[in-house]
XYZ file of C-alpha atoms in Angstrom:
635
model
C -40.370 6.373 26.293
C -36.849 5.424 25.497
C -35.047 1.629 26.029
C -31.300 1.844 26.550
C -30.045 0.863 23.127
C -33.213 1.409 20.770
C -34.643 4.449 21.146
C -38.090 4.421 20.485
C -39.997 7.836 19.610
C -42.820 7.716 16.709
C -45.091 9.459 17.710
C -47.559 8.836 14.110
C -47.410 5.131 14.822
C -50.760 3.845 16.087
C -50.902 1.224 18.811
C -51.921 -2.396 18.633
C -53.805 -3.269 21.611
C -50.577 -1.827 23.450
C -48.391 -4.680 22.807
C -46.852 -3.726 20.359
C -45.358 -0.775 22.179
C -43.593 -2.947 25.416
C -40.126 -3.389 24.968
C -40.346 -7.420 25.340
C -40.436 -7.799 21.651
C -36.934 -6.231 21.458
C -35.261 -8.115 24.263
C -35.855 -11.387 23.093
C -35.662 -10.688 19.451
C -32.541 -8.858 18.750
C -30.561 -11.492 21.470
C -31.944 -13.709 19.213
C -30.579 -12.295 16.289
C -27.144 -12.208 17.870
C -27.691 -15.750 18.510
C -28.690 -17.216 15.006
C -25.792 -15.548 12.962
C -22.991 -16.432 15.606
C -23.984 -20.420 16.526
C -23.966 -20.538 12.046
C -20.539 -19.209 12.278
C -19.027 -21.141 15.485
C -20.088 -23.920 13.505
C -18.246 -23.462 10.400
C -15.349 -21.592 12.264
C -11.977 -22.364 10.845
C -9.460 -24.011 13.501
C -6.156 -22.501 12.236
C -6.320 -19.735 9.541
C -7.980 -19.239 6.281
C -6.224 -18.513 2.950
C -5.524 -14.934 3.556
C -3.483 -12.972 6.025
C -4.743 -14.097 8.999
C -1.767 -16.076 10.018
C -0.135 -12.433 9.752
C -3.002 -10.955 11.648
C -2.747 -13.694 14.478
C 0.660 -13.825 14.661
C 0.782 -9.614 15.110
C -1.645 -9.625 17.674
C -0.519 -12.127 19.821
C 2.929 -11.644 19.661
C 1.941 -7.403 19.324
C 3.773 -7.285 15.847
C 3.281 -4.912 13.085
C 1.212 -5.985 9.900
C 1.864 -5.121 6.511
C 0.881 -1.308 5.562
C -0.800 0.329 6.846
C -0.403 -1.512 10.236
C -3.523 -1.963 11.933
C -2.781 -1.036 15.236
C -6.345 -1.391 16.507
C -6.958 -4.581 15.285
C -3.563 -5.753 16.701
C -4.107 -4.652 20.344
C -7.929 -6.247 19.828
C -6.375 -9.691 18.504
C -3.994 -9.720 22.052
C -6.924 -9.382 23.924
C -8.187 -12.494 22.464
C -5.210 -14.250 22.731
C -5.292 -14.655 26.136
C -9.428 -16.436 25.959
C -8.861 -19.995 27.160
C -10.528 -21.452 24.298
C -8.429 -23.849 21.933
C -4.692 -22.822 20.211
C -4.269 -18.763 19.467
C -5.638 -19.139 15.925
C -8.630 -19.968 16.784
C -9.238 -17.507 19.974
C -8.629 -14.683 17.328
C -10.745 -16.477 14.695
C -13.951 -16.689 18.026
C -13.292 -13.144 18.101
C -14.333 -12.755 14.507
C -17.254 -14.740 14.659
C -18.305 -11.855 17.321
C -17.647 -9.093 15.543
C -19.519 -10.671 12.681
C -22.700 -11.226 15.167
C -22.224 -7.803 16.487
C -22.516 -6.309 13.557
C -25.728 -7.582 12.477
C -27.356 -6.451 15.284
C -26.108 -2.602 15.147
C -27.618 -3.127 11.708
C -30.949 -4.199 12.764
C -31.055 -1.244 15.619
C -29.729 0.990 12.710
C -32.824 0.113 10.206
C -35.056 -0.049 13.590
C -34.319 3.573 14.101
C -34.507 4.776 10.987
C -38.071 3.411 10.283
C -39.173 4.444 13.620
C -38.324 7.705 13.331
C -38.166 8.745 9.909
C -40.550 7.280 7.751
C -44.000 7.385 8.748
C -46.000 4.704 7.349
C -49.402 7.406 7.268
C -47.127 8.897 4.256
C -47.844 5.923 2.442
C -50.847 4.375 3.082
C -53.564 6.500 5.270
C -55.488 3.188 5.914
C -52.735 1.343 7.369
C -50.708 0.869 10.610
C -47.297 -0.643 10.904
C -47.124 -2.370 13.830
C -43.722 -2.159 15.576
C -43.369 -6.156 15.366
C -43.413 -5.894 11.557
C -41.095 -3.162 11.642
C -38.515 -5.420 13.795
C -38.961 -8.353 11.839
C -37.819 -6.060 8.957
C -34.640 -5.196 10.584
C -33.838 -8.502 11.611
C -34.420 -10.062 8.274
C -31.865 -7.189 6.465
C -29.426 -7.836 9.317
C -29.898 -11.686 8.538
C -29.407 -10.746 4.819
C -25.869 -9.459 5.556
C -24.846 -11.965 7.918
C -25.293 -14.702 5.183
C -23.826 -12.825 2.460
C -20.747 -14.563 1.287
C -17.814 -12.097 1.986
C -19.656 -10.741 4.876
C -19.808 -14.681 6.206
C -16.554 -15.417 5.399
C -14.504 -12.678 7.391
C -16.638 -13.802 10.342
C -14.797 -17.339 10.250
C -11.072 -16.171 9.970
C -8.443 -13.466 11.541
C -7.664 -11.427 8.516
C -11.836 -10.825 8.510
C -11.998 -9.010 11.859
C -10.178 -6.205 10.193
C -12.912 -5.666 8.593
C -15.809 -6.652 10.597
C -14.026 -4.272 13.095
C -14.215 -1.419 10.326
C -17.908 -2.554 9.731
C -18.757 -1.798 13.558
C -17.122 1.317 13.828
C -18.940 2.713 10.238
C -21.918 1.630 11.784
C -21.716 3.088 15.270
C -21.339 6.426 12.896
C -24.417 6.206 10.974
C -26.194 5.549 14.192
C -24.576 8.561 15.663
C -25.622 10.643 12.857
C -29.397 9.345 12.656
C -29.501 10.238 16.860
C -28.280 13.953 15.971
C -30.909 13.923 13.222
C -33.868 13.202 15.114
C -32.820 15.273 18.570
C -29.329 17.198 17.966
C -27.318 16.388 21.474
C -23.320 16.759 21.857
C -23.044 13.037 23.267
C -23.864 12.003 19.407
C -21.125 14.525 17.881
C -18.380 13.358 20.081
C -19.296 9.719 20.236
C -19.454 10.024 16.145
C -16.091 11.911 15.922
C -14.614 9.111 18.584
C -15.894 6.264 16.304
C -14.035 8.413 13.599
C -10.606 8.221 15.245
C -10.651 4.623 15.540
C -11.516 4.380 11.893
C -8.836 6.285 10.956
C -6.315 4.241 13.249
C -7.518 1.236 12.034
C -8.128 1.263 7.994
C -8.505 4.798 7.128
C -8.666 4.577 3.351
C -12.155 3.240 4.346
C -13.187 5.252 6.517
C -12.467 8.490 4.459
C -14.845 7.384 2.274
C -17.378 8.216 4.401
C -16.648 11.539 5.802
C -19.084 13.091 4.063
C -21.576 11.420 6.711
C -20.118 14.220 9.042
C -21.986 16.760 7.450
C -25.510 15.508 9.066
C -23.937 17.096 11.686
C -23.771 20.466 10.662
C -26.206 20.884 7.888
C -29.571 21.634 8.971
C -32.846 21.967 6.535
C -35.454 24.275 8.236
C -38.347 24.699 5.759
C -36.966 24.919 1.830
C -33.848 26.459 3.369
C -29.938 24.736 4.238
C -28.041 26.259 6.299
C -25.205 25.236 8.364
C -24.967 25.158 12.494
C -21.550 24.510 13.836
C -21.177 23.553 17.622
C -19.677 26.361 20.316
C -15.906 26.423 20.983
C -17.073 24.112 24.118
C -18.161 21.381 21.626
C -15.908 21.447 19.351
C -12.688 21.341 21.709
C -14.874 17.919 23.282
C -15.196 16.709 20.149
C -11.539 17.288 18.778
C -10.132 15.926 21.951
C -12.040 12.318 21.525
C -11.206 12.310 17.869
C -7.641 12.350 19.008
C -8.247 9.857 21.527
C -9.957 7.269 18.506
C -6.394 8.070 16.341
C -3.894 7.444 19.804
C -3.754 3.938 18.512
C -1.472 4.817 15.609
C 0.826 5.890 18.828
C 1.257 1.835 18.396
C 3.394 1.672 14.861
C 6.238 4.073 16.350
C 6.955 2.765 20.010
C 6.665 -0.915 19.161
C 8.593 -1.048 16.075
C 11.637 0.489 18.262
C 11.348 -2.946 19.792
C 12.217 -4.245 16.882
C 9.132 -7.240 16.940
C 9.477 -10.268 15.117
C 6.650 -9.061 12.657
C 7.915 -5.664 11.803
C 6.583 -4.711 7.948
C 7.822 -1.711 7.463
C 9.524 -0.885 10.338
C 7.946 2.388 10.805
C 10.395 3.461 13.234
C 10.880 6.877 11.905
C 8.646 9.713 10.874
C 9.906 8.906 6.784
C 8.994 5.170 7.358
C 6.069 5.951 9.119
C 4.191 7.712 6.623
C 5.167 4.858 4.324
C 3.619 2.727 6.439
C 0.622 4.751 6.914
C -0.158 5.616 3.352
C 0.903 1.957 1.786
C 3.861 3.465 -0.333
C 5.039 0.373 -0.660
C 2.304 -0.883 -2.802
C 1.897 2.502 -4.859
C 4.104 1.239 -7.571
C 2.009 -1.759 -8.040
C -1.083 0.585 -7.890
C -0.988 1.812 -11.234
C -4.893 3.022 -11.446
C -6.616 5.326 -13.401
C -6.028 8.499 -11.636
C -2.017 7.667 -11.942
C -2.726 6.910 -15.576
C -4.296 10.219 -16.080
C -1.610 12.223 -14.452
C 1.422 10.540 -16.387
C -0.717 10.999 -19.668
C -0.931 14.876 -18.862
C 2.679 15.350 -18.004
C 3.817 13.175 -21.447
C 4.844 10.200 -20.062
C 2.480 7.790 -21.560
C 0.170 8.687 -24.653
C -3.598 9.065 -24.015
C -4.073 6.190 -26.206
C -2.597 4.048 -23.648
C -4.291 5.974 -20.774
C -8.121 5.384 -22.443
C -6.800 1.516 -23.470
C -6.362 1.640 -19.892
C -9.994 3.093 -18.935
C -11.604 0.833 -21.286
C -9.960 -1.996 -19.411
C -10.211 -1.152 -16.131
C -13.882 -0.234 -16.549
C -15.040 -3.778 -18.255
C -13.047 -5.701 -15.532
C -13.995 -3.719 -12.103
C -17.845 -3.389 -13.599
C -17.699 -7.132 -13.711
C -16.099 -7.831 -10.496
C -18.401 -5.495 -8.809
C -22.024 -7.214 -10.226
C -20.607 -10.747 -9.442
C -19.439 -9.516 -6.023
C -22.927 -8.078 -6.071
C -24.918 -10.912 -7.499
C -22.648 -13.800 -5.267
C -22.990 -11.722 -2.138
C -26.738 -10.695 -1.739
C -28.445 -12.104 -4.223
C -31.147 -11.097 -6.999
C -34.193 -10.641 -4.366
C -32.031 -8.725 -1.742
C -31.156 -6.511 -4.956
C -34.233 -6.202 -6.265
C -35.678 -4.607 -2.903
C -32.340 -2.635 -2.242
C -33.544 -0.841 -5.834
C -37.109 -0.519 -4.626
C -35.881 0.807 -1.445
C -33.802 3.467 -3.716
C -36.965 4.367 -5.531
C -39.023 4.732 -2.751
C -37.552 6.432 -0.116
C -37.600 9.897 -1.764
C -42.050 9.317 -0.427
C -40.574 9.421 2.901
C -39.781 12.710 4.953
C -36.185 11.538 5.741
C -33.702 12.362 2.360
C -30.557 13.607 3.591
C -29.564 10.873 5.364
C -29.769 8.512 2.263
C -27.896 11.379 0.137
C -24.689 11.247 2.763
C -25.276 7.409 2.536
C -25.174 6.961 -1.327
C -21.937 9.207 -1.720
C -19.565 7.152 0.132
C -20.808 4.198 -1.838
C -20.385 5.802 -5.151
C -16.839 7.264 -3.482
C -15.805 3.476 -2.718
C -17.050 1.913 -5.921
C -14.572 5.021 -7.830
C -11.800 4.334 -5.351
C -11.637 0.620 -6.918
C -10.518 2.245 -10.217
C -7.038 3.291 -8.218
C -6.439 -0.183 -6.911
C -7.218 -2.245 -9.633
C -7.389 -6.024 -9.178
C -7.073 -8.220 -11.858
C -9.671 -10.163 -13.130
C -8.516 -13.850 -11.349
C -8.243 -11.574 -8.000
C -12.059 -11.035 -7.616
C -11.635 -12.218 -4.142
C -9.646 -9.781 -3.051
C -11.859 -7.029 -4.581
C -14.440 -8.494 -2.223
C -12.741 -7.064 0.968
C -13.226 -3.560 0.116
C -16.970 -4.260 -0.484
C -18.090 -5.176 2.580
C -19.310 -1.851 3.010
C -21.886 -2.104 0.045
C -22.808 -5.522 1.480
C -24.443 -3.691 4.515
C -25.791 -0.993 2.749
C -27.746 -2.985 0.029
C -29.234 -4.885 3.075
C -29.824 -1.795 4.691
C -31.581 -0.533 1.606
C -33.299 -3.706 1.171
C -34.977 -3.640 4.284
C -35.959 -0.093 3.516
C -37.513 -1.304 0.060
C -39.505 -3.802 2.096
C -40.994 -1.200 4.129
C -42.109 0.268 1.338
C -43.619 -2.579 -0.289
C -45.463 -3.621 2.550
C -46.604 0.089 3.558
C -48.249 0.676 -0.245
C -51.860 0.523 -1.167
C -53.061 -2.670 -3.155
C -52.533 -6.020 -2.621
C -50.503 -5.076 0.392
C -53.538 -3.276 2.070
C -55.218 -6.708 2.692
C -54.355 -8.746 5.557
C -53.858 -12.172 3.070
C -51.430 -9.780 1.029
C -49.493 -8.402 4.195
C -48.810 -12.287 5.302
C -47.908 -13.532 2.424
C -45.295 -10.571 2.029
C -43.845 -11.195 5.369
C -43.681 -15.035 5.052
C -41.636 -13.948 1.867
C -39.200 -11.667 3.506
C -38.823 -14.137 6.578
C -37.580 -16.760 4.101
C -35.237 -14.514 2.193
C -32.153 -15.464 4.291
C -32.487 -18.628 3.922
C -31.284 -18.367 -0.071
C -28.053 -16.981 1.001
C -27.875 -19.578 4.064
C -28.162 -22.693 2.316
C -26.369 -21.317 -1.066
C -23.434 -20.373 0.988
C -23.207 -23.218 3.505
C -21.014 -25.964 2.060
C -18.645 -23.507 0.638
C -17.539 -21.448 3.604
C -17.612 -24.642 5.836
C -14.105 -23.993 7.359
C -14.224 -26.883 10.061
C -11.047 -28.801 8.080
C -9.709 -25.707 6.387
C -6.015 -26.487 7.293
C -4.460 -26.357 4.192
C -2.385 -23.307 4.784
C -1.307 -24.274 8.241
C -0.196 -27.831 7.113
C 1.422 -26.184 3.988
C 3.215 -24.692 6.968
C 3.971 -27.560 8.699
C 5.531 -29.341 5.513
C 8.073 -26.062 4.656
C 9.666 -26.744 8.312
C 9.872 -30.316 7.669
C 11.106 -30.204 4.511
C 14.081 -27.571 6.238
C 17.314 -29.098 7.398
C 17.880 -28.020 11.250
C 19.594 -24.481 11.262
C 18.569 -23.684 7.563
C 18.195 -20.231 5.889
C 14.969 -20.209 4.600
C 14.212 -17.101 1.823
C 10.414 -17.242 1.631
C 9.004 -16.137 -1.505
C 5.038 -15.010 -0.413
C 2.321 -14.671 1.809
C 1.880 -18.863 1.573
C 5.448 -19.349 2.978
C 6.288 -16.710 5.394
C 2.771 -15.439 7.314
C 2.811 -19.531 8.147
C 5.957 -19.938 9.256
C 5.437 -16.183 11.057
C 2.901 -17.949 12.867
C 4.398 -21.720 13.533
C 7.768 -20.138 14.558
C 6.855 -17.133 16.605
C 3.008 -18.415 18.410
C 3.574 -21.952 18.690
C 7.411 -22.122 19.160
C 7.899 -24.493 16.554
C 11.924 -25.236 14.745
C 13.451 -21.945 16.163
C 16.266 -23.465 14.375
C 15.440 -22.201 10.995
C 16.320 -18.377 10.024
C 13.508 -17.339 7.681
C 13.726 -14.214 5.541
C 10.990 -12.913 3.328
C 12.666 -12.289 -0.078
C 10.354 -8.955 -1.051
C 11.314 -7.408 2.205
C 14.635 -6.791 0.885
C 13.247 -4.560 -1.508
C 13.307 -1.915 0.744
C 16.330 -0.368 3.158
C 14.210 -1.342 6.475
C 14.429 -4.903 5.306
C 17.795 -5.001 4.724
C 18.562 -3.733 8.137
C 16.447 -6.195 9.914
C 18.005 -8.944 8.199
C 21.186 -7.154 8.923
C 20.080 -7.007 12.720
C 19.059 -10.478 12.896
C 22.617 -11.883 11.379
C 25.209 -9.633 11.987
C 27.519 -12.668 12.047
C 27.492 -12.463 8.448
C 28.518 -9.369 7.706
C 25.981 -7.658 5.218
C 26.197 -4.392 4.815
C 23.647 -3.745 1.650
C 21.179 -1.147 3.888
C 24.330 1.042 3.963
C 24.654 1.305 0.132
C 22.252 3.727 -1.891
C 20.188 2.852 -4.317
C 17.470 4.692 -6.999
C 14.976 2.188 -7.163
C 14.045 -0.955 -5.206
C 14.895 -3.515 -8.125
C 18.513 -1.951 -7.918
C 18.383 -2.476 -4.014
C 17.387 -6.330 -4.426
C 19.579 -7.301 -7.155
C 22.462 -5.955 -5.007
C 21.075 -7.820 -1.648
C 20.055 -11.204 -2.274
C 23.411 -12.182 -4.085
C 25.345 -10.813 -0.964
C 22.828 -12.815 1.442
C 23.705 -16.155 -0.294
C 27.130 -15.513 -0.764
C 27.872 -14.294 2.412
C 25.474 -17.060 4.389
C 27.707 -19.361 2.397
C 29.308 -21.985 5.055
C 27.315 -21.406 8.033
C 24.154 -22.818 7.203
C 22.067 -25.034 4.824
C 19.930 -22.710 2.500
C 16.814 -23.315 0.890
C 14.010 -21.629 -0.967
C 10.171 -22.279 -1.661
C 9.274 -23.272 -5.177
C 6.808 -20.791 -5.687
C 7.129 -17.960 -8.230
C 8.809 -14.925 -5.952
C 11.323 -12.003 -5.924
C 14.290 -15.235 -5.484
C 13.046 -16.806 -8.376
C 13.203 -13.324 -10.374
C 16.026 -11.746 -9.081
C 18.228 -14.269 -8.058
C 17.576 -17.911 -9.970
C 17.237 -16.179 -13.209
C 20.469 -14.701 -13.289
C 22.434 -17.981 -11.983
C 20.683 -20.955 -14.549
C 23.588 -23.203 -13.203
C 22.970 -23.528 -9.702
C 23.060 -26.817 -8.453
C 19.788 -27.554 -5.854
C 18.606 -30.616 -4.437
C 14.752 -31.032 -3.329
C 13.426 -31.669 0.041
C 9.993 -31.905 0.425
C 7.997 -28.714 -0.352
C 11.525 -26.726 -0.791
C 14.615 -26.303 -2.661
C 18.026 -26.691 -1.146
C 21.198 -25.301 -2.630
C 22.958 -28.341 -2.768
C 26.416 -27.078 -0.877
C 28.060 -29.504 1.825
C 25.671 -28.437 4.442
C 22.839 -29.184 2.773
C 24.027 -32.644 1.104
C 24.727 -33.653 4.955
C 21.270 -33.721 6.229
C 18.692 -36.132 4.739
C 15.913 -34.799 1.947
C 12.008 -35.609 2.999
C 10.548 -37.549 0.573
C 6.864 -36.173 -0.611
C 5.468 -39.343 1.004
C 6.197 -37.370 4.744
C 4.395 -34.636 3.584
C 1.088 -33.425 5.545
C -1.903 -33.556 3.238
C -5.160 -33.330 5.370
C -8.655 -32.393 3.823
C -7.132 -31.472 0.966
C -9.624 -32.634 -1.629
C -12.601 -33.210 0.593
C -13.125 -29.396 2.356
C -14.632 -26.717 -0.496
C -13.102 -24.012 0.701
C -9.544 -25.745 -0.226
C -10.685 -24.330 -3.995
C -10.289 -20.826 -3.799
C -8.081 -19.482 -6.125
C -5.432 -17.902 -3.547
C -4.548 -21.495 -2.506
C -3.932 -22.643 -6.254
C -0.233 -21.413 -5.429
C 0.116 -24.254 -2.954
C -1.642 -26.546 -5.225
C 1.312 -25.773 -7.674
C 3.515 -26.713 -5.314
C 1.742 -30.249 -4.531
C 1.006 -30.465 -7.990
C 5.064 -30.116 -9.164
C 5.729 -33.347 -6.555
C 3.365 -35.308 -8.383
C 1.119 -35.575 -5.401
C -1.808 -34.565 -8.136
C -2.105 -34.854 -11.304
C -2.405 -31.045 -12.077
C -3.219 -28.223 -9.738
C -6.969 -26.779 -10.374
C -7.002 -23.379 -12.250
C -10.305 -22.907 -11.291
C -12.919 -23.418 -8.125
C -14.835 -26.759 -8.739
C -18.373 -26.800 -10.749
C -21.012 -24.952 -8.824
C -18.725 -22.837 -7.015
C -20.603 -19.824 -6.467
């Protein structure tokens, strides 16, 4: 007997007055399971964007711009479908859409463990005297799921923009593990091509990810039959299906190329060419920030650097990820969920099924290795915790695995007292993520970044040149300026975009009255390119506008303030003005004007990518210092 989207076929499991075996149990359970998860998030849903790029990610969907490398085409077409819900301002119809993805999610990973204990681990392998009956085996997969949708990192990408990206990666990794465990149990061509589909998208939408876990393909094609391995490709017939709807899943990078010829207002990286859109594609941008241990390596064996440095380097690297990772680890799913994940480890190699969990373990040792090229430094945890999402769902996959086990052994667990007393156990085990995670990741007055917003165009003079100098100042103003219409006035240009030629030439673009002309000029390295450009961008906006600059710590302040100590600036607000005639003309905003709302009284205001606009408040002598750190208790 199959049901639509569980499959149910086991045949060793015994039935339980026949109740157990009617689909009812999974109508109203896994709805349910939607349900819990997604009224937890609605409720602590952030109205206007979290600290992170979601202003960026809002503002490129809506407006169907192009995000910073390496794009995200899917996620941009995605976000414009939920910009047109009727629910609230644009940030928070893509932020809904989050919440959704985040509730989706959960449930493919109930239906994922679901199918997986149905149909590959017998319970008569563990325990001859006892039954599982299919309501226990539920209830396992909707506790796991439960598990990850409390997690912390998992939680909080379900409240923001920026966290679709990878709650939208989450789905599509998912919908390929259930692919492969389909072809497992009863090989079928719908499974290859659906899996190779999912594939595509992955790739068009954050492939370093995805890449990771290509070596799930190979449940595909590698087939045990007795003690021997052999391998069984698919005819000529298959394979040209398959190919054709992997092609399909990558059309969206089609996206990068034909909109950036129409030159949006979000354009990073302009990938307008083939040259600029493989730069684009494989983050180029960011290698030479990258510097990670398999770039260490190769300079060491060419002679650039001495091995000393590269194993200073190793030692370094390893102390710092290792203890980013366990307090991602220990924040995220807690000791218990751990503790069963392990036990789940242990004990599946009793089961029948072993292949799957060996082409589920390499992609998670492949994306805890992959950290070591992008190192983050140790006050960046949080943005290690992005890229782990992934282990998130697989320790609560593995978790509900290690329950299965527990419950299925001999002992204690054979008695009926023992079984209910586990299960009472596992029920509550969400509940310790739930109520740890609650008050910090309550987003209902997160507004800091969009009033931070607010105060940079107040603080502006009408008609200003604004250089921003981060992610704080222009993905806000991105979003203010270009979504909401707000002081089209003021001519805003990202200072580290003119690092690169394609920057230049959209500033160029933008204000041709000016007459720059830098993108013409060659240059060997990027630092060359920006000490040339900004000086001939203030010189030459000279006269026909007020200029101004934020006050945090960006490429103006290195590249531009540092080599002029003498210039004269006057302060307005939450910027600096170079005090010229056209600035001196229009009245300064006192601090008092500034928007402060929630500041001190919502958690989430404490996470240490906002202490830049802290700073900034801080240096007004709106507080008396800016906190270096989250509050006491911060998990």
């Amino acid at each position: 007997m199959e049901y639509n989207f569980f499959v149910r076929n086991r045949p060793a499991l015994k039935k339980n007055k026949g109740k157990e075996n009617e689909p009812g149990v999974r109508f109203w359970v896994f709805p349910l399971l939607f349900f819990i998860p997604y009224f937890v998030y609605l409720r602590t849903l952030c109205p206007a964007f979290l600290d992170d790029d979601s202003p960026e990610t809002i503002t490129a969907g809506v407006t169907l711009g192009i995000q910073h490398p390496p794009g995200y085409p899917l996620a941009a077409l995605v976000a414009h479908l939920a910009g047109w819900l009727p629910l609230g301002s644009e940030a928070f119809r893509v932020n809904f859409l989050s919440a959704l993805l985040g509730a989706l999610a959960a449930v493919l990973l109930a239906s994922l463990i679901l199918r997986l204990l149905e149909g590959f681990f017998p319970a008569p392998l563990l325990s001859k005297s006892l039954s599982v009956p299919e309501k226990t085996m539920v209830l396992t997969a909707f506790v796991a799921a439960l598990l990850l949708a409390f997690s912390r990192s998992f939680w909080e990408k379900s409240l923001g923009a920026k966290g679709g990206i990878y709650l939208l990666e989450t789905l599509l990794l998912l919908g390929l593990l259930r692919c492969a465990l389909e072809w497992e149990r009863a090989p079928r061509r719908r499974w290859l091509v659906l899996a190779l589909f999912f594939l595509g998208l992955g790739l068009a939408h954050h492939w370093q990810t995805q890449v990771l876990f290509l070596p799930v393909l190979a449940v595909f094609f590698v087939r045990e039959e007795g003690d021997a391995v052999g391998f069984d490709f698919p005819g000529w017939k298959n394979a040209l299906l398959a190919s054709g709807l992997l092609g399909v899943g990558l059309s969206p990078l089609l996206y990068l190329p034909l909109r950036a010829h129409f030159h949006p207002a979000l354009n990073l990286g302009a990938p307008d060419s083939f040259p600029h859109f493989m730069a684009e594609l494989t983050r180029k941008y960011y290698r030479e920030r990258e510097t990670g241990l398999l770039r260490s390596f190769l300079q060491a064996l060419v002679g650039w650097t001495s091995w000393d440095s590269f194993l200073t380097q190793a030692r370094q690297l390893t102390e710092n990820q290792a203890n980013l990772i366990w307090k991602h680890l220990g924040g995220d799913m807690k000791p218990p969920a751990l503790l069963l994940a392990l036990l789940g480890l242990w004990g599946w190699r009793r089961f029948l099924e072993k292949k799957f969990l060996l082409f589920l373990l390499i992609p998670l040792f492949l994306l805890v290795m992959a950290l070591y090229l992008i190192p983050t430094p140790a006050n960046l945890g949080w943005y290690l915790d992005n890229f782990l999402i992934p282990v998130n769902w697989i320790v609560a996959l593995l978790a509900g695995v290690g329950f299965y086990f527990l419950f299925t052994l001999e002992g204690f667990t054979g008695k009926k007292l023992g079984r209910v007393l586990l299960l009472l156990v596992w029920s509550a085990l969400p509940l310790l993520p739930l109520t740890a995670n609650f008050q910090w990741l309550d987003e209902r007055h997160q507004v800091a970044r969009y009033d931070y917003g607010v105060n940079l165009l107040k603080s502006l003079p009408r008609g200003s040149l604004f250089l921003a100098e981060g992610d704080e100042d222009d993905f806000p103003l991105y979003y203010l300026q270009q979504v909401q219409g707000r002081r089209p006035d003021v001519r805003m240009v990202p200072a580290f975009t003119l690092f690169e030629d394609w920057g230049e030439e959209q500033v160029e673009r933008l204000y041709p009255e000016w007459g720059l002309s830098s993108s013409t000029r060659f240059f060997h390295d990027p630092i060359t390119r920006i000490h040339d450009s900004l000086p001939e961008l203030v010189q030459k906006s000279s006269g026909w506008v007020p200029r101004g600059f934020s006050r945090l710590d960006g490429a103006f302040h290195r590249y531009y303030l540092a080599s002029h100590p003498g210039l004269t600036l006057r302060p307005s607000g939450t910027v600096l003005m170079m005090a010229d005639d056209l600035a001196l003309k229009a009245p300064a905003l006192s601090p008092r004007g500034l928007r402060l709302r929630h500041l001190e009284d919502c958690l989430s205001n404490y996470h240490p990518s906002l202490m830049g606009i802290w700073g900034v408040y801080a240096s007004l002598g709106l507080f008396q210092d800016a906190p270096l750190q989250g509050k006491p208790g911060e998990p």
